[in-house]
Amino acid sequence: MNLQRRTFAIISHPDAGKTTITEKLLLFSGAIEIAGSVKGRKASQSARSDWMEMEKQRGISITTSVMQFEFNGCLFNLLDTPGHADFSEDTYRTLTAVDSALMVIDAVKGVEERTKKLMAICRSRNIPVITFINKLDRGAKDPLALIDEIERELNLICQPITWPIGMGRDFKGVYHLLNKKCMIYESGKNFLKQNPTETELDSLKNQLDPYIYSSLLEELSLIDNGEALDQQRYNAGALTPVYFGSALNNFGIKEILNGFVSYAPGPLPRYTKDNQIVNPDDPELKVFVFKIQANMDLQHRDRVAFCRICSGTYKRGQKIYHVESGKFLQNTQALTFLAQDRSHIEEAYPGDIIGLINHGSIAIGDTFCEKKNSSLKFKGIPRFAPEIFKAVRPIDPLKAKQLNNGLTQLSQEGATQYFKKMIGNELILGAVGMLQFDVVAHRLETEYQVPCLYTSCPYVIAYWISADNKNDLEAFIAHYQSQIALDSHNEPVFLATSRVQLQLVMERSKNIKFLSIQDS
Ligand code: G4P
């Protein structure tokens, strides 16, 4: 059945409660029976790869996966994002595939660093954001101060939809400002779904501590203007509906889900590189790849390309055209996901994420459609200028070919970028975060059997270079050839040894365009 879609990601600073909320969203939608089962299964799953092992040991979430669940007549696609800042490129690309986001704020800590960065991305892409202020069961900051902090730090207008009744040990539930009902929860029922008791505000007078009750009334008199959500400003990404609760204790989770059903947009149009709009009601299937993930399961030693459906309908067994290779894929068996489980999908619609299994033929940014079309390419799936570099060579010189294969595949996945220097053919790895190197070194050794030596490089940044006039580019490359390399797409980059040098070279080379972001 073609239900309405809500395709979103959760953005937050590590430890704010993203994993807990994800589990509770799955719990309340009925997708899982007992919260904790996603984590529990993770821990006991022995068939996970070493790479996943590494992720587990370090207690970080490196990979991005997608979870599908139904709630109140909507089909939700929740795209998970890595918590660690070193994998921010992954997060950025995931945000190209969503229509809205859920921002989680820790009520004890307020607005934190990573939230600011992720919100800046959402703002630049006008992604509408719903806010959940979590951990109200702890000694949290005052809710009014939190609202003020979000407005100030994130330059985002807040419109509270729910308001906490009590805080810390006295946290009883939330008052819904639009339907004027109080949702009272029982704490201590962490892992089981529980529905709140709905009651009128007046009837709390005899149930609550008089101080809590009078504070609540006072706060409500300040914030409750009786207005419906300003949908237009929310859609534009300028205003955020705010919900309070405690994910661990199940407080306020259902309200977020209802908020998504009521306010979050369905599938939005996407733009191609030649500035054409692809509307979700366009009947032709059009899809882009925003993520490649290897080793989701050791029993399936293959790669899954996560694709966002922008228009049309995907049907199991369908023949689809891969624009980059100019070939049709016959009888495709796309996957759908519930956490780490995968199963074949019969049909998928705009907003859905499907997984295509491949053995290295699909890269991030690739496009699929129904008819032969050599120019369809979606805009805005970026590669960022790396800022950390290491020269790499195999310990066994006879393994140069395996190293090349490994690096090609890892760069198609967006796990690293690599550059071949014009002079001497030296291979340079480039990353945005240090941990990316560790993952790449580990995977080269375990998956591609190429242990390597990594040595430091004198570079601090790589900018892509181009020019309107071919001769200008050739002259520049000839002049700076010791600092020119080709990336995995054979596009030239300038490797700068300092920011000052980059600045000087840019000033001297007015005919050359220097780019810090390149489309995939
Ligand atoms: P993350 O994915 O954003 O990094 O956060 P995660 O859900 O792992 O939560 C981080 C910690 O915060 C966890 O505790 C989790 O139990 C706790 N937490 C989440 N929501 C709430 C809440 O509403 N109230 C309170 N008091 N705590 C909450 P931990 O001790 O680090 O891990 P665990 O042993 O509980 O798994």
Coordinates of C-alpha atoms and ligand atoms in Angstrom, one line a residue:
M1 CA 0.0 0.0 0.0
N2 CA 1.3 3.4 -0.9
L3 CA 1.2 5.1 2.6
Q4 CA 2.4 8.6 3.2
R5 CA 6.1 8.8 3.8
R6 CA 8.1 10.5 6.4
T7 CA 11.8 10.2 5.7
F8 CA 14.0 11.7 8.4
A9 CA 17.3 11.5 10.3
I10 CA 18.1 12.2 14.0
I11 CA 20.7 14.8 14.6
S12 CA 22.3 15.3 18.0
H13 CA 25.5 15.6 20.0
P14 CA 26.8 12.1 21.1
D15 CA 25.1 10.9 24.3
A16 CA 22.1 13.1 24.0
G17 CA 20.0 9.9 23.5
K18 CA 19.8 9.2 19.8
T19 CA 20.1 5.5 20.1
T20 CA 17.6 5.3 23.0
I21 CA 15.1 7.4 21.0
T22 CA 15.6 5.3 17.9
E23 CA 14.7 2.2 19.9
K24 CA 11.7 3.9 21.5
L25 CA 10.4 5.1 18.1
L26 CA 10.6 1.5 16.9
L27 CA 9.0 0.3 20.1
F28 CA 6.1 2.7 19.9
S29 CA 5.5 2.0 16.3
G30 CA 5.3 -1.7 17.1
A31 CA 8.3 -2.5 14.9
I32 CA 10.0 -4.1 18.0
E33 CA 8.4 -5.6 21.1
I34 CA 10.9 -4.7 23.8
A35 CA 13.3 -1.8 23.7
G36 CA 16.9 -2.8 24.2
S37 CA 16.5 -5.6 21.7
V38 CA 18.2 -3.6 18.9
K39 CA 21.3 -3.1 21.1
G40 CA 21.0 -6.6 22.7
R41 CA 21.0 -8.2 19.3
K42 CA 23.9 -6.1 18.2
A43 CA 26.0 -7.4 21.1
S44 CA 25.2 -11.0 20.6
Q45 CA 25.4 -11.1 16.8
S46 CA 28.6 -13.1 16.3
A47 CA 28.6 -12.9 12.5
R48 CA 29.5 -9.2 12.4
S49 CA 32.6 -8.1 10.6
D50 CA 35.9 -7.0 12.3
W51 CA 35.1 -3.6 11.1
M52 CA 31.8 -3.7 13.1
E53 CA 33.9 -5.2 15.9
M54 CA 36.1 -2.1 15.8
E55 CA 33.0 0.1 16.0
K56 CA 31.8 -1.8 19.0
Q57 CA 35.1 -1.7 20.8
R58 CA 35.4 2.0 20.4
G59 CA 31.8 2.5 21.4
I60 CA 31.0 4.7 18.4
S61 CA 28.6 4.4 15.6
I62 CA 30.4 4.6 12.3
T63 CA 27.9 3.3 9.8
T64 CA 24.6 4.7 8.6
S65 CA 21.7 2.4 8.3
V66 CA 18.0 2.9 7.7
M67 CA 15.0 1.7 9.6
Q68 CA 11.5 1.5 8.3
F69 CA 8.4 1.5 10.4
E70 CA 4.7 2.4 10.3
F71 CA 2.8 4.7 12.6
N72 CA -0.7 6.1 12.3
G73 CA -1.1 5.7 8.6
C74 CA 2.5 6.9 7.8
L75 CA 5.5 4.9 6.7
F76 CA 8.6 6.2 8.4
N77 CA 12.1 5.9 7.0
L78 CA 14.5 6.7 9.7
L79 CA 18.1 7.2 8.5
D80 CA 20.7 6.7 11.2
T81 CA 23.8 8.9 11.2
P82 CA 27.2 8.2 12.7
G83 CA 27.6 9.9 16.0
H84 CA 31.4 10.6 15.7
A85 CA 32.5 13.9 14.1
D86 CA 35.2 12.1 12.1
F87 CA 32.5 10.7 9.9
S88 CA 30.7 13.9 9.3
E89 CA 30.8 13.5 5.5
D90 CA 28.6 10.4 5.9
T91 CA 26.2 12.4 8.0
Y92 CA 26.1 15.2 5.4
R93 CA 25.4 12.8 2.6
T94 CA 22.6 11.2 4.6
L95 CA 21.0 14.6 5.1
T96 CA 20.8 14.9 1.3
A97 CA 18.4 11.9 1.4
V98 CA 15.9 13.1 4.1
D99 CA 12.9 15.4 4.0
S100 CA 13.1 16.5 7.6
A101 CA 15.1 15.9 10.8
L102 CA 14.6 15.3 14.5
M103 CA 17.0 17.3 16.7
V104 CA 17.7 15.8 20.1
I105 CA 18.9 18.1 22.9
D106 CA 20.1 16.8 26.3
A107 CA 18.1 18.9 28.8
V108 CA 21.1 18.8 31.2
K109 CA 23.7 20.0 28.8
G110 CA 21.7 22.2 26.4
V111 CA 22.9 23.0 22.9
E112 CA 26.2 21.3 22.3
E113 CA 28.9 21.6 19.7
R114 CA 28.0 18.9 17.2
T115 CA 24.3 19.9 17.3
K116 CA 25.4 23.4 16.2
K117 CA 27.3 22.0 13.2
L118 CA 24.6 19.6 12.1
M119 CA 21.9 22.3 12.5
A120 CA 24.1 24.6 10.3
I121 CA 23.9 21.9 7.6
C122 CA 20.1 21.6 8.0
R123 CA 19.7 25.4 7.8
S124 CA 21.8 25.5 4.6
R125 CA 19.5 22.9 3.0
N126 CA 16.3 24.3 4.6
I127 CA 15.6 21.0 6.2
P128 CA 12.6 21.3 8.6
V129 CA 13.5 20.2 12.1
I130 CA 11.4 18.9 15.0
T131 CA 13.1 19.3 18.4
F132 CA 13.0 16.8 21.3
I133 CA 14.4 17.9 24.6
N134 CA 15.4 14.7 26.3
K135 CA 16.4 13.6 29.8
L136 CA 13.9 15.8 31.7
D137 CA 14.0 13.1 34.4
R138 CA 17.4 14.4 35.4
G139 CA 18.5 17.6 37.0
A140 CA 17.8 19.5 33.8
K141 CA 18.1 23.1 32.9
D142 CA 15.0 25.2 33.2
P143 CA 12.7 24.6 30.1
L144 CA 12.3 28.3 29.4
A145 CA 16.1 28.7 29.5
L146 CA 16.5 25.8 27.1
I147 CA 14.1 27.3 24.7
D148 CA 15.9 30.6 24.9
E149 CA 19.3 28.8 24.4
I150 CA 18.1 27.0 21.2
E151 CA 16.7 30.3 19.8
R152 CA 19.9 32.1 20.5
E153 CA 22.5 29.5 19.7
L154 CA 20.8 28.0 16.6
N155 CA 19.0 31.0 15.4
L156 CA 15.8 29.0 15.2
I157 CA 12.4 30.1 16.5
C158 CA 11.0 27.6 19.0
Q159 CA 7.3 26.8 19.2
P160 CA 6.7 24.4 22.1
I161 CA 4.1 21.7 21.4
T162 CA 4.4 19.9 24.7
W163 CA 5.6 21.3 28.0
P164 CA 7.1 19.3 30.9
I165 CA 5.1 18.7 34.0
G166 CA 7.7 18.8 36.8
M167 CA 11.4 17.9 36.3
G168 CA 14.0 15.5 37.6
R169 CA 12.5 13.1 40.1
D170 CA 9.2 15.0 39.9
F171 CA 8.9 14.7 36.2
K172 CA 5.3 13.4 35.7
G173 CA 4.7 13.8 32.0
V174 CA 3.9 16.5 29.4
Y175 CA 1.1 19.0 28.7
H176 CA 0.1 19.2 25.1
L177 CA -0.3 22.9 24.2
L178 CA -2.4 22.3 21.1
N179 CA -4.9 19.7 22.3
K180 CA -4.8 21.0 25.9
K181 CA -4.4 17.5 27.5
C182 CA -1.9 16.3 30.1
M183 CA -0.1 13.1 29.3
I184 CA 0.9 11.4 32.6
Y185 CA 3.4 8.6 32.6
E186 CA 4.6 6.0 35.1
S187 CA 8.3 6.0 35.4
G188 CA 10.3 2.8 35.7
K189 CA 8.7 1.2 32.7
N190 CA 11.8 1.7 30.6
F191 CA 11.6 -1.1 28.2
L192 CA 7.9 -1.7 27.8
K193 CA 5.6 0.4 25.7
Q194 CA 3.2 2.3 27.9
N195 CA 0.4 4.6 27.0
P196 CA 0.1 7.7 29.1
T197 CA -3.0 8.5 31.1
E198 CA -4.7 11.5 29.6
T199 CA -6.1 14.1 31.9
E200 CA -7.2 17.7 32.1
L201 CA -4.9 20.4 33.4
D202 CA -7.3 21.3 36.2
S203 CA -7.4 17.8 37.6
L204 CA -3.7 17.9 38.2
K205 CA -4.2 20.5 40.9
N206 CA -5.0 17.8 43.5
Q207 CA -2.4 15.3 42.2
L208 CA 0.7 17.5 41.9
D209 CA 2.9 19.2 44.5
P210 CA 1.4 22.7 44.8
Y211 CA 4.7 24.3 43.9
I212 CA 5.1 22.2 40.7
Y213 CA 1.5 22.9 39.7
S214 CA 1.8 26.7 40.2
S215 CA 5.2 26.8 38.3
L216 CA 3.5 24.9 35.5
L217 CA 0.7 27.4 35.3
E218 CA 3.1 30.3 35.4
E219 CA 5.2 28.8 32.6
L220 CA 2.2 28.1 30.5
S221 CA 1.0 31.6 30.9
L222 CA 4.3 32.8 29.4
I223 CA 4.5 30.4 26.4
D224 CA 0.9 29.3 25.6
N225 CA -0.4 31.7 23.0
G226 CA -3.0 29.2 21.8
E227 CA -1.7 29.3 18.2
A228 CA -1.5 26.4 15.9
L229 CA 1.9 25.5 14.5
D230 CA 3.3 28.0 12.0
Q231 CA 3.6 25.4 9.3
Q232 CA 5.0 27.7 6.7
R233 CA 8.0 28.8 8.8
Y234 CA 8.5 25.2 9.9
N235 CA 8.6 24.0 6.3
A236 CA 11.2 26.7 5.5
G237 CA 13.4 25.5 8.3
A238 CA 13.1 28.7 10.3
L239 CA 10.9 27.5 13.1
T240 CA 11.0 24.2 15.1
P241 CA 8.1 22.6 17.0
V242 CA 9.5 21.6 20.4
Y243 CA 8.7 18.5 22.4
F244 CA 9.9 17.6 25.9
G245 CA 10.4 14.1 27.5
S246 CA 12.6 11.4 28.6
A247 CA 13.4 8.7 26.0
L248 CA 14.7 6.3 28.6
N249 CA 11.4 6.4 30.5
N250 CA 9.2 6.5 27.4
F251 CA 7.9 10.0 28.2
G252 CA 6.9 12.0 25.1
I253 CA 7.9 9.6 22.4
K254 CA 4.4 9.1 21.0
E255 CA 4.0 12.8 20.8
I256 CA 7.0 13.1 18.6
L257 CA 5.6 10.4 16.3
N258 CA 2.3 12.2 16.1
G259 CA 4.2 15.5 15.5
F260 CA 5.9 13.9 12.4
V261 CA 2.6 12.6 11.1
S262 CA 0.9 16.0 11.5
Y263 CA 3.7 18.4 10.5
A264 CA 6.7 16.8 8.8
P265 CA 6.7 17.0 5.0
G266 CA 6.3 14.0 2.8
P267 CA 8.8 13.4 -0.1
L268 CA 10.1 16.7 -1.4
P269 CA 11.3 17.4 -4.9
R270 CA 15.0 17.0 -5.7
Y271 CA 17.2 18.9 -8.2
T272 CA 19.4 17.6 -10.9
K273 CA 22.8 19.1 -11.8
D274 CA 21.3 20.8 -14.9
N275 CA 18.7 22.4 -12.6
Q276 CA 15.7 20.3 -13.5
I277 CA 13.2 19.5 -10.7
V278 CA 12.4 15.9 -10.1
N279 CA 9.0 15.9 -8.5
P280 CA 7.8 12.9 -6.4
D281 CA 4.8 12.5 -8.7
D282 CA 6.9 12.2 -11.8
P283 CA 5.9 8.6 -12.9
E284 CA 9.4 7.6 -13.9
L285 CA 11.6 5.9 -11.3
K286 CA 14.5 8.2 -10.5
V287 CA 16.9 7.3 -7.7
F288 CA 20.3 8.5 -6.3
V289 CA 22.9 6.7 -4.2
F290 CA 23.8 8.5 -1.0
K291 CA 25.6 5.8 0.9
I292 CA 27.5 2.6 0.2
Q293 CA 28.0 0.2 3.0
A294 CA 30.2 -2.9 3.0
N295 CA 30.1 -5.8 5.4
M296 CA 26.7 -5.2 7.0
D297 CA 26.7 -8.9 7.6
L298 CA 29.6 -11.3 7.2
Q299 CA 27.3 -13.9 5.6
H300 CA 26.6 -11.4 2.8
R301 CA 30.1 -10.3 1.9
D302 CA 28.9 -7.7 -0.5
R303 CA 28.2 -4.0 -0.6
V304 CA 24.8 -2.3 -0.3
A305 CA 24.2 0.9 -2.1
F306 CA 21.5 2.9 -0.2
C307 CA 19.4 4.7 -2.7
R308 CA 16.7 7.4 -2.2
I309 CA 13.7 7.1 -4.4
C310 CA 12.9 10.6 -5.7
S311 CA 10.1 9.7 -8.1
G312 CA 8.2 6.8 -9.6
T313 CA 7.7 3.3 -8.2
Y314 CA 10.2 0.6 -7.7
K315 CA 8.9 -3.0 -8.2
R316 CA 10.8 -6.2 -7.3
G317 CA 12.5 -7.7 -10.3
Q318 CA 12.5 -4.4 -12.2
K319 CA 15.1 -3.6 -14.8
I320 CA 16.8 -0.3 -14.0
Y321 CA 19.3 1.9 -15.8
H322 CA 22.6 2.8 -14.2
V323 CA 23.5 6.1 -15.7
E324 CA 27.2 6.1 -14.8
S325 CA 28.0 2.7 -16.3
G326 CA 25.4 3.1 -19.2
K327 CA 24.1 -0.4 -18.4
F328 CA 20.7 -1.8 -17.4
L329 CA 20.6 -3.9 -14.2
Q330 CA 18.3 -6.8 -14.9
N331 CA 15.9 -8.4 -12.4
T332 CA 16.9 -6.2 -9.4
Q333 CA 16.1 -7.5 -5.9
A334 CA 16.3 -4.4 -3.8
L335 CA 16.4 -4.6 0.0
T336 CA 14.5 -2.9 2.7
F337 CA 15.7 -2.6 6.3
L338 CA 14.6 -2.9 9.9
A339 CA 17.7 -1.9 11.9
Q340 CA 20.3 -4.6 10.8
D341 CA 17.7 -7.0 9.3
R342 CA 17.3 -7.0 5.6
S343 CA 14.6 -8.4 3.4
H344 CA 13.6 -8.1 -0.3
I345 CA 11.1 -5.3 -1.0
E346 CA 8.2 -5.8 -3.3
E347 CA 7.5 -2.1 -4.0
A348 CA 9.0 1.2 -3.0
Y349 CA 7.8 4.7 -3.4
P350 CA 9.2 8.3 -3.4
G351 CA 10.8 8.9 0.0
D352 CA 11.7 5.3 0.5
I353 CA 15.3 4.0 0.8
I354 CA 16.1 0.9 -1.0
G355 CA 19.4 -1.1 -0.9
L356 CA 21.0 -2.4 -4.1
I357 CA 23.5 -5.2 -3.6
N358 CA 26.6 -4.8 -5.7
H359 CA 30.2 -5.9 -5.9
G360 CA 31.9 -2.6 -6.6
S361 CA 30.0 -1.2 -9.6
I362 CA 28.0 1.5 -7.8
A363 CA 29.5 4.6 -6.2
I364 CA 28.1 7.4 -4.0
G365 CA 26.3 10.0 -6.2
D366 CA 25.3 7.5 -8.9
T367 CA 21.9 7.6 -10.5
F368 CA 19.3 5.0 -11.5
C369 CA 16.3 5.5 -13.7
E370 CA 13.9 3.5 -15.9
K371 CA 14.9 4.7 -19.4
K372 CA 18.3 5.1 -21.0
N373 CA 19.4 8.6 -19.9
S374 CA 23.0 9.6 -20.0
S375 CA 22.7 13.0 -18.3
L376 CA 20.6 12.4 -15.2
K377 CA 22.6 13.4 -12.2
F378 CA 21.3 14.7 -8.9
K379 CA 22.8 17.8 -7.3
G380 CA 24.4 18.3 -3.9
I381 CA 25.9 15.0 -2.8
P382 CA 29.3 16.3 -1.8
R383 CA 32.8 15.2 -1.3
F384 CA 34.7 17.6 1.0
A385 CA 38.3 18.8 0.7
P386 CA 40.3 16.5 3.0
E387 CA 42.4 18.1 5.7
I388 CA 44.5 15.2 6.9
F389 CA 46.8 13.2 4.6
K390 CA 49.0 10.1 4.7
A391 CA 51.1 8.6 2.0
V392 CA 50.4 4.9 1.7
R393 CA 52.3 2.0 0.2
P394 CA 51.9 -1.8 0.5
I395 CA 54.5 -3.5 2.7
D396 CA 54.7 -6.1 0.0
P397 CA 55.4 -4.2 -3.2
L398 CA 53.7 -7.0 -5.3
K399 CA 50.4 -6.0 -3.7
A400 CA 50.1 -2.7 -5.5
K401 CA 47.2 -3.9 -7.6
Q402 CA 45.2 -5.1 -4.5
L403 CA 45.9 -1.7 -2.9
N404 CA 44.5 0.1 -5.9
N405 CA 41.4 -2.1 -5.9
G406 CA 40.9 -1.6 -2.2
L407 CA 41.3 2.1 -2.4
T408 CA 39.0 2.4 -5.4
Q409 CA 36.2 0.5 -3.5
L410 CA 36.8 2.4 -0.3
S411 CA 36.6 5.7 -2.0
Q412 CA 33.4 4.7 -3.9
E413 CA 32.0 4.0 -0.4
G414 CA 33.1 7.5 0.7
A415 CA 35.3 5.8 3.5
T416 CA 38.3 7.8 2.3
Q417 CA 39.6 9.8 -0.7
Y418 CA 42.8 9.0 -2.4
F419 CA 45.0 10.9 -4.8
K420 CA 47.8 9.9 -7.1
K421 CA 50.6 12.4 -7.4
M422 CA 51.4 13.5 -10.9
I423 CA 55.1 13.1 -10.2
G424 CA 56.2 9.7 -8.9
N425 CA 52.6 8.2 -8.8
E426 CA 52.8 8.3 -5.0
L427 CA 49.4 7.4 -3.4
I428 CA 48.1 9.8 -0.8
L429 CA 45.1 9.1 1.4
G430 CA 43.0 12.1 2.4
A431 CA 40.4 12.2 5.2
V432 CA 38.3 14.7 7.0
G433 CA 38.6 12.9 10.4
M434 CA 41.5 10.9 11.9
L435 CA 39.3 7.9 12.6
Q436 CA 38.7 7.4 8.9
F437 CA 42.3 6.4 8.5
D438 CA 42.1 3.8 11.2
V439 CA 39.0 2.3 9.5
V440 CA 40.6 2.3 6.1
A441 CA 43.9 0.8 7.4
H442 CA 42.0 -1.9 9.2
R443 CA 39.8 -2.7 6.2
L444 CA 42.7 -2.8 3.7
E445 CA 44.4 -5.3 5.9
T446 CA 41.4 -7.5 6.8
E447 CA 39.3 -7.3 3.7
Y448 CA 41.8 -6.8 0.9
Q449 CA 44.8 -8.5 2.6
V450 CA 47.1 -5.5 2.0
P451 CA 48.9 -4.5 5.1
C452 CA 50.4 -1.0 4.4
L453 CA 52.9 1.5 5.6
Y454 CA 51.4 4.9 6.3
T455 CA 53.7 7.9 6.5
S456 CA 53.0 11.5 7.2
C457 CA 52.7 14.1 4.4
P458 CA 53.5 17.8 4.3
Y459 CA 50.0 18.7 3.1
V460 CA 47.2 20.4 5.0
I461 CA 44.4 20.7 2.5
A462 CA 43.5 19.6 -1.1
Y463 CA 41.4 21.8 -3.3
W464 CA 39.9 20.7 -6.6
I465 CA 41.1 22.9 -9.5
S466 CA 39.5 23.7 -12.8
A467 CA 39.6 26.6 -15.4
D468 CA 37.3 27.8 -18.2
N469 CA 40.3 27.7 -20.5
K470 CA 42.1 24.4 -20.9
N471 CA 45.4 26.0 -21.5
D472 CA 45.2 27.9 -18.2
L473 CA 44.7 24.7 -16.3
E474 CA 47.5 23.0 -18.1
A475 CA 49.9 25.9 -17.4
F476 CA 49.0 25.8 -13.7
I477 CA 49.5 22.1 -13.5
A478 CA 52.9 22.3 -15.2
H479 CA 54.0 25.1 -12.9
Y480 CA 52.9 23.4 -9.7
Q481 CA 53.3 19.8 -10.8
S482 CA 55.0 18.6 -7.6
Q483 CA 51.8 19.6 -5.7
I484 CA 49.3 18.3 -8.2
A485 CA 47.5 14.9 -7.8
L486 CA 44.6 13.2 -9.5
D487 CA 41.6 12.0 -7.4
S488 CA 39.7 8.8 -7.9
H489 CA 37.6 10.4 -10.6
N490 CA 40.8 11.6 -12.3
E491 CA 40.1 15.2 -11.4
P492 CA 43.1 17.3 -10.5
V493 CA 43.7 18.7 -7.0
F494 CA 46.2 21.1 -5.6
L495 CA 47.9 19.9 -2.5
A496 CA 48.7 22.8 -0.3
T497 CA 51.4 22.7 2.4
S498 CA 49.8 25.5 4.4
R499 CA 46.7 27.7 4.3
V500 CA 49.0 30.7 3.7
Q501 CA 50.5 29.0 0.7
L502 CA 47.0 28.1 -0.6
Q503 CA 45.9 31.7 -0.2
L504 CA 49.0 33.0 -2.0
V505 CA 48.6 30.5 -4.9
M506 CA 44.9 31.4 -5.2
E507 CA 45.7 35.1 -5.4
R508 CA 48.3 34.5 -8.0
S509 CA 46.2 32.3 -10.2
K510 CA 43.1 34.3 -11.0
N511 CA 42.1 32.1 -13.9
I512 CA 41.9 28.9 -11.8
K513 CA 38.9 27.9 -9.8
F514 CA 39.7 26.4 -6.4
L515 CA 36.9 24.2 -4.9
S516 CA 36.7 22.9 -1.3
I517 CA 33.5 20.8 -2.1
Q518 CA 33.1 18.7 -5.1
D519 CA 29.9 16.9 -6.1
S520 CA 30.2 13.1 -6.2
Ligands
G4P1 P1 23.5 8.6 21.7 O1 23.0 7.5 20.9 O2 23.0 10.0 21.4 O3 25.0 8.6 21.9 O4 22.9 8.4 23.2 P2 22.3 7.1 23.9 O5 20.9 6.8 23.4 O6 23.3 6.0 23.8 O7 22.2 7.6 25.4 C1 23.3 8.1 26.1 C2 23.1 7.8 27.6 O8 22.0 8.6 28.0 C3 22.8 6.3 27.9 O9 23.3 6.0 29.1 C4 21.2 6.4 27.9 O10 20.7 5.3 28.7 C5 21.0 7.7 28.6 N1 19.7 8.3 28.3 C6 19.0 8.4 27.2 N2 17.8 8.9 27.3 C7 17.7 9.2 28.6 C8 16.7 9.8 29.5 O11 15.6 10.2 29.0 N3 17.0 10.0 30.8 C9 18.2 9.6 31.3 N4 18.4 9.8 32.6 N5 19.2 9.0 30.6 C10 18.9 8.8 29.3 P3 24.6 5.2 29.3 O12 24.7 5.0 30.8 O13 25.7 5.9 28.6 O14 24.3 3.9 28.5 P4 23.4 2.7 28.9 O15 24.3 1.8 29.8 O16 22.2 3.2 29.6 O17 23.1 2.1 27.6

